[in-house]
């Protein structure tokens, strides 16, 4: 890890080595020492990453380039040997807010107040978008098993996800 060329975010380190972007993803293990996956990600070239998060093979980053902010979604295969990338151009520079459930479904709250539900593994392109006035970009998501939960005021909301994102 190059200290002057790296930024630490939630579950991921973004590193720029001689102009080439890499992600360093720590993989902690309970039964033995953890490892790190070091993955070159050319799609991040020329971006200044302002926020990022990795959880269970899904990485969402907010990058600044060409006077705009883009949201970059990376979904890694279980062995981290392949990934797919979806870039949403010209987004607000809000924070990254998502959770990956045990069944392989990812739930994300976007900066426009919509919620996206999608498979956490690459290769599947279906995305379910939910727009509801009760959804706010300030809601923080958390998970327990196959249930995603979020607070609004003094109320706790939850969604249970059936099915598999594998």
PDB file of C-alpha atoms in Angstrom:
ATOM      1  CA  UNK A   1       0.000   0.000   0.000  1.00  0.00           C
ATOM      2  CA  UNK A   2       1.446   3.333  -1.020  1.00  0.00           C
ATOM      3  CA  UNK A   3       0.502   5.787   1.757  1.00  0.00           C
ATOM      4  CA  UNK A   4       0.603   8.955  -0.351  1.00  0.00           C
ATOM      5  CA  UNK A   5      -1.254   7.385  -3.267  1.00  0.00           C
ATOM      6  CA  UNK A   6      -4.062   5.698  -1.302  1.00  0.00           C
ATOM      7  CA  UNK A   7      -7.344   6.646   0.310  1.00  0.00           C
ATOM      8  CA  UNK A   8      -9.145   4.453   2.799  1.00  0.00           C
ATOM      9  CA  UNK A   9     -12.924   4.112   2.624  1.00  0.00           C
ATOM     10  CA  UNK A  10     -15.428   1.657   4.138  1.00  0.00           C
ATOM     11  CA  UNK A  11     -14.114  -1.797   3.239  1.00  0.00           C
ATOM     12  CA  UNK A  12     -11.932  -0.659   0.328  1.00  0.00           C
ATOM     13  CA  UNK A  13      -8.728   1.229  -0.362  1.00  0.00           C
ATOM     14  CA  UNK A  14      -8.471   3.240  -3.585  1.00  0.00           C
ATOM     15  CA  UNK A  15      -4.916   3.453  -4.831  1.00  0.00           C
ATOM     16  CA  UNK A  16      -3.316   5.239  -7.771  1.00  0.00           C
ATOM     17  CA  UNK A  17      -0.018   3.684  -8.845  1.00  0.00           C
ATOM     18  CA  UNK A  18       1.755   5.716 -11.537  1.00  0.00           C
ATOM     19  CA  UNK A  19      -1.579   6.876 -12.934  1.00  0.00           C
ATOM     20  CA  UNK A  20      -3.240   3.438 -12.872  1.00  0.00           C
ATOM     21  CA  UNK A  21      -6.187   2.942 -10.494  1.00  0.00           C
ATOM     22  CA  UNK A  22      -6.357  -0.097  -8.218  1.00  0.00           C
ATOM     23  CA  UNK A  23      -8.770  -1.228  -5.543  1.00  0.00           C
ATOM     24  CA  UNK A  24      -7.415  -3.013  -2.499  1.00  0.00           C
ATOM     25  CA  UNK A  25     -10.163  -5.029  -0.832  1.00  0.00           C
ATOM     26  CA  UNK A  26      -9.392  -6.548   2.590  1.00  0.00           C
ATOM     27  CA  UNK A  27     -10.888  -9.997   3.126  1.00  0.00           C
ATOM     28  CA  UNK A  28     -10.858 -10.646   6.884  1.00  0.00           C
ATOM     29  CA  UNK A  29     -11.107 -14.239   8.050  1.00  0.00           C
ATOM     30  CA  UNK A  30     -11.998 -15.500  11.509  1.00  0.00           C
ATOM     31  CA  UNK A  31     -10.060 -18.767  11.323  1.00  0.00           C
ATOM     32  CA  UNK A  32      -6.785 -17.516   9.785  1.00  0.00           C
ATOM     33  CA  UNK A  33      -5.013 -14.308   8.806  1.00  0.00           C
ATOM     34  CA  UNK A  34      -6.904 -12.148   6.357  1.00  0.00           C
ATOM     35  CA  UNK A  35      -5.913 -11.384   2.802  1.00  0.00           C
ATOM     36  CA  UNK A  36      -6.268  -8.486   0.409  1.00  0.00           C
ATOM     37  CA  UNK A  37      -7.395  -8.561  -3.182  1.00  0.00           C
ATOM     38  CA  UNK A  38      -5.550  -6.016  -5.327  1.00  0.00           C
ATOM     39  CA  UNK A  39      -7.560  -5.373  -8.474  1.00  0.00           C
ATOM     40  CA  UNK A  40      -6.711  -2.985 -11.321  1.00  0.00           C
ATOM     41  CA  UNK A  41      -9.859  -1.100 -12.365  1.00  0.00           C
ATOM     42  CA  UNK A  42      -9.194   0.881 -15.567  1.00  0.00           C
ATOM     43  CA  UNK A  43     -12.742   2.306 -15.487  1.00  0.00           C
ATOM     44  CA  UNK A  44     -11.599   4.514 -12.590  1.00  0.00           C
ATOM     45  CA  UNK A  45      -8.854   6.216 -14.620  1.00  0.00           C
ATOM     46  CA  UNK A  46      -8.831  10.009 -14.249  1.00  0.00           C
ATOM     47  CA  UNK A  47     -11.437   9.926 -11.452  1.00  0.00           C
ATOM     48  CA  UNK A  48     -10.840  11.509  -8.072  1.00  0.00           C
ATOM     49  CA  UNK A  49     -12.719   9.179  -5.734  1.00  0.00           C
ATOM     50  CA  UNK A  50     -14.605  11.152  -3.080  1.00  0.00           C
ATOM     51  CA  UNK A  51     -16.508   8.295  -1.409  1.00  0.00           C
ATOM     52  CA  UNK A  52     -16.543   4.506  -1.687  1.00  0.00           C
ATOM     53  CA  UNK A  53     -17.761   1.393   0.072  1.00  0.00           C
ATOM     54  CA  UNK A  54     -17.241  -2.328  -0.435  1.00  0.00           C
ATOM     55  CA  UNK A  55     -19.512  -5.016   0.981  1.00  0.00           C
ATOM     56  CA  UNK A  56     -19.660  -8.701   0.002  1.00  0.00           C
ATOM     57  CA  UNK A  57     -18.319  -8.294  -3.519  1.00  0.00           C
ATOM     58  CA  UNK A  58     -20.138  -5.059  -4.357  1.00  0.00           C
ATOM     59  CA  UNK A  59     -18.263  -1.779  -4.510  1.00  0.00           C
ATOM     60  CA  UNK A  60     -19.916   1.586  -5.110  1.00  0.00           C
ATOM     61  CA  UNK A  61     -17.754   4.650  -5.623  1.00  0.00           C
ATOM     62  CA  UNK A  62     -18.461   8.334  -6.185  1.00  0.00           C
ATOM     63  CA  UNK A  63     -15.893   9.780  -8.547  1.00  0.00           C
ATOM     64  CA  UNK A  64     -15.244  13.316  -9.782  1.00  0.00           C
ATOM     65  CA  UNK A  65     -14.086  13.864 -13.360  1.00  0.00           C
ATOM     66  CA  UNK A  66     -14.719  16.507 -16.044  1.00  0.00           C
ATOM     67  CA  UNK A  67     -16.566  18.835 -13.620  1.00  0.00           C
ATOM     68  CA  UNK A  68     -19.157  16.207 -12.690  1.00  0.00           C
ATOM     69  CA  UNK A  69     -19.702  13.419 -10.176  1.00  0.00           C
ATOM     70  CA  UNK A  70     -20.374   9.879 -11.350  1.00  0.00           C
ATOM     71  CA  UNK A  71     -21.567   6.835  -9.401  1.00  0.00           C
ATOM     72  CA  UNK A  72     -19.588   3.716 -10.272  1.00  0.00           C
ATOM     73  CA  UNK A  73     -21.011   0.304  -9.359  1.00  0.00           C
ATOM     74  CA  UNK A  74     -18.654  -2.682  -9.482  1.00  0.00           C
ATOM     75  CA  UNK A  75     -19.911  -6.225  -8.879  1.00  0.00           C
ATOM     76  CA  UNK A  76     -17.188  -8.831  -8.365  1.00  0.00           C
ATOM     77  CA  UNK A  77     -17.368 -12.588  -8.907  1.00  0.00           C
ATOM     78  CA  UNK A  78     -16.791 -14.611  -5.699  1.00  0.00           C
ATOM     79  CA  UNK A  79     -13.117 -15.241  -6.581  1.00  0.00           C
ATOM     80  CA  UNK A  80     -12.634 -11.535  -7.507  1.00  0.00           C
ATOM     81  CA  UNK A  81     -11.265 -12.633 -10.888  1.00  0.00           C
ATOM     82  CA  UNK A  82     -13.934 -10.813 -12.929  1.00  0.00           C
ATOM     83  CA  UNK A  83     -16.311  -7.915 -12.394  1.00  0.00           C
ATOM     84  CA  UNK A  84     -18.837  -5.803 -14.222  1.00  0.00           C
ATOM     85  CA  UNK A  85     -19.196  -2.039 -14.105  1.00  0.00           C
ATOM     86  CA  UNK A  86     -22.157   0.331 -14.353  1.00  0.00           C
ATOM     87  CA  UNK A  87     -21.558   4.087 -14.338  1.00  0.00           C
ATOM     88  CA  UNK A  88     -24.331   6.580 -13.624  1.00  0.00           C
ATOM     89  CA  UNK A  89     -23.203   9.924 -14.972  1.00  0.00           C
ATOM     90  CA  UNK A  90     -23.764  13.344 -13.417  1.00  0.00           C
ATOM     91  CA  UNK A  91     -24.996  12.413  -9.939  1.00  0.00           C
ATOM     92  CA  UNK A  92     -24.953  14.384  -6.717  1.00  0.00           C
ATOM     93  CA  UNK A  93     -21.800  13.879  -4.646  1.00  0.00           C
ATOM     94  CA  UNK A  94     -23.755  12.290  -1.803  1.00  0.00           C
ATOM     95  CA  UNK A  95     -22.499   9.436   0.304  1.00  0.00           C
ATOM     96  CA  UNK A  96     -22.516   5.779  -0.695  1.00  0.00           C
ATOM     97  CA  UNK A  97     -25.366   3.943   1.034  1.00  0.00           C
ATOM     98  CA  UNK A  98     -26.025   0.249   0.353  1.00  0.00           C
ATOM     99  CA  UNK A  99     -26.161  -3.191   1.937  1.00  0.00           C
ATOM    100  CA  UNK A 100     -25.688  -6.689   0.532  1.00  0.00           C
ATOM    101  CA  UNK A 101     -27.970  -9.314   2.036  1.00  0.00           C
ATOM    102  CA  UNK A 102     -27.033 -12.931   2.761  1.00  0.00           C
ATOM    103  CA  UNK A 103     -29.075 -14.148  -0.230  1.00  0.00           C
ATOM    104  CA  UNK A 104     -26.936 -12.119  -2.664  1.00  0.00           C
ATOM    105  CA  UNK A 105     -29.330  -9.229  -3.188  1.00  0.00           C
ATOM    106  CA  UNK A 106     -27.968  -5.688  -2.915  1.00  0.00           C
ATOM    107  CA  UNK A 107     -30.090  -2.716  -1.860  1.00  0.00           C
ATOM    108  CA  UNK A 108     -28.921   0.841  -2.501  1.00  0.00           C
ATOM    109  CA  UNK A 109     -30.369   4.268  -1.755  1.00  0.00           C
ATOM    110  CA  UNK A 110     -29.456   6.770  -4.461  1.00  0.00           C
ATOM    111  CA  UNK A 111     -28.877  10.496  -4.146  1.00  0.00           C
ATOM    112  CA  UNK A 112     -32.271  11.218  -5.772  1.00  0.00           C
ATOM    113  CA  UNK A 113     -34.139   9.354  -3.011  1.00  0.00           C
ATOM    114  CA  UNK A 114     -34.857   6.231  -5.046  1.00  0.00           C
ATOM    115  CA  UNK A 115     -33.966   2.711  -3.979  1.00  0.00           C
ATOM    116  CA  UNK A 116     -32.376   0.111  -6.244  1.00  0.00           C
ATOM    117  CA  UNK A 117     -32.513  -3.638  -5.689  1.00  0.00           C
ATOM    118  CA  UNK A 118     -30.151  -5.745  -7.791  1.00  0.00           C
ATOM    119  CA  UNK A 119     -28.130  -8.987  -7.768  1.00  0.00           C
ATOM    120  CA  UNK A 120     -24.751  -8.633  -6.103  1.00  0.00           C
ATOM    121  CA  UNK A 121     -22.934 -10.848  -8.607  1.00  0.00           C
ATOM    122  CA  UNK A 122     -21.892  -9.851 -12.134  1.00  0.00           C
ATOM    123  CA  UNK A 123     -23.712 -11.077 -15.200  1.00  0.00           C
ATOM    124  CA  UNK A 124     -27.269 -10.323 -14.145  1.00  0.00           C
ATOM    125  CA  UNK A 125     -28.541  -6.980 -15.325  1.00  0.00           C
ATOM    126  CA  UNK A 126     -31.975  -6.735 -13.745  1.00  0.00           C
ATOM    127  CA  UNK A 127     -32.403  -3.732 -11.476  1.00  0.00           C
ATOM    128  CA  UNK A 128     -35.622  -2.985  -9.625  1.00  0.00           C
ATOM    129  CA  UNK A 129     -36.021   0.715  -8.906  1.00  0.00           C
ATOM    130  CA  UNK A 130     -38.410   1.895  -6.191  1.00  0.00           C
ATOM    131  CA  UNK A 131     -39.457   5.511  -5.906  1.00  0.00           C
ATOM    132  CA  UNK A 132     -41.405   6.387  -2.787  1.00  0.00           C
ATOM    133  CA  UNK A 133     -41.738   9.681  -0.882  1.00  0.00           C
ATOM    134  CA  UNK A 134     -40.778   7.815   2.324  1.00  0.00           C
ATOM    135  CA  UNK A 135     -37.342   6.996   0.884  1.00  0.00           C
ATOM    136  CA  UNK A 136     -34.700   9.621   1.575  1.00  0.00           C
ATOM    137  CA  UNK A 137     -31.016   9.733   0.624  1.00  0.00           C
ATOM    138  CA  UNK A 138     -30.249  10.468   4.291  1.00  0.00           C
ATOM    139  CA  UNK A 139     -31.624   7.092   5.412  1.00  0.00           C
ATOM    140  CA  UNK A 140     -28.826   4.767   6.475  1.00  0.00           C
ATOM    141  CA  UNK A 141     -29.239   1.149   5.464  1.00  0.00           C
ATOM    142  CA  UNK A 142     -28.255  -1.834   7.572  1.00  0.00           C
ATOM    143  CA  UNK A 143     -28.894  -5.530   7.226  1.00  0.00           C
ATOM    144  CA  UNK A 144     -29.689  -8.620   9.212  1.00  0.00           C
ATOM    145  CA  UNK A 145     -29.747 -11.838   7.235  1.00  0.00           C
ATOM    146  CA  UNK A 146     -32.095 -11.305   4.285  1.00  0.00           C
ATOM    147  CA  UNK A 147     -33.696  -8.200   5.766  1.00  0.00           C
ATOM    148  CA  UNK A 148     -32.648  -4.644   5.023  1.00  0.00           C
ATOM    149  CA  UNK A 149     -33.575  -2.018   7.625  1.00  0.00           C
ATOM    150  CA  UNK A 150     -33.547   1.763   7.673  1.00  0.00           C
ATOM    151  CA  UNK A 151     -34.629   4.533  10.017  1.00  0.00           C
ATOM    152  CA  UNK A 152     -36.762   7.538   9.251  1.00  0.00           C
ATOM    153  CA  UNK A 153     -37.286   9.812  12.227  1.00  0.00           C
ATOM    154  CA  UNK A 154     -38.212   7.518  15.108  1.00  0.00           C
ATOM    155  CA  UNK A 155     -39.561   4.753  12.875  1.00  0.00           C
ATOM    156  CA  UNK A 156     -37.719   1.637  11.797  1.00  0.00           C
ATOM    157  CA  UNK A 157     -38.613   0.240   8.388  1.00  0.00           C
ATOM    158  CA  UNK A 158     -37.616  -3.161   7.068  1.00  0.00           C
ATOM    159  CA  UNK A 159     -37.832  -5.069   3.809  1.00  0.00           C
ATOM    160  CA  UNK A 160     -37.363  -8.808   3.673  1.00  0.00           C
ATOM    161  CA  UNK A 161     -35.932 -10.077   0.399  1.00  0.00           C
ATOM    162  CA  UNK A 162     -36.812 -13.530  -0.855  1.00  0.00           C
ATOM    163  CA  UNK A 163     -34.932 -15.170  -3.679  1.00  0.00           C
ATOM    164  CA  UNK A 164     -31.318 -15.283  -4.574  1.00  0.00           C
ATOM    165  CA  UNK A 165     -29.009 -12.853  -6.306  1.00  0.00           C
ATOM    166  CA  UNK A 166     -26.594 -15.628  -7.304  1.00  0.00           C
TER     167      UNK A 166
END
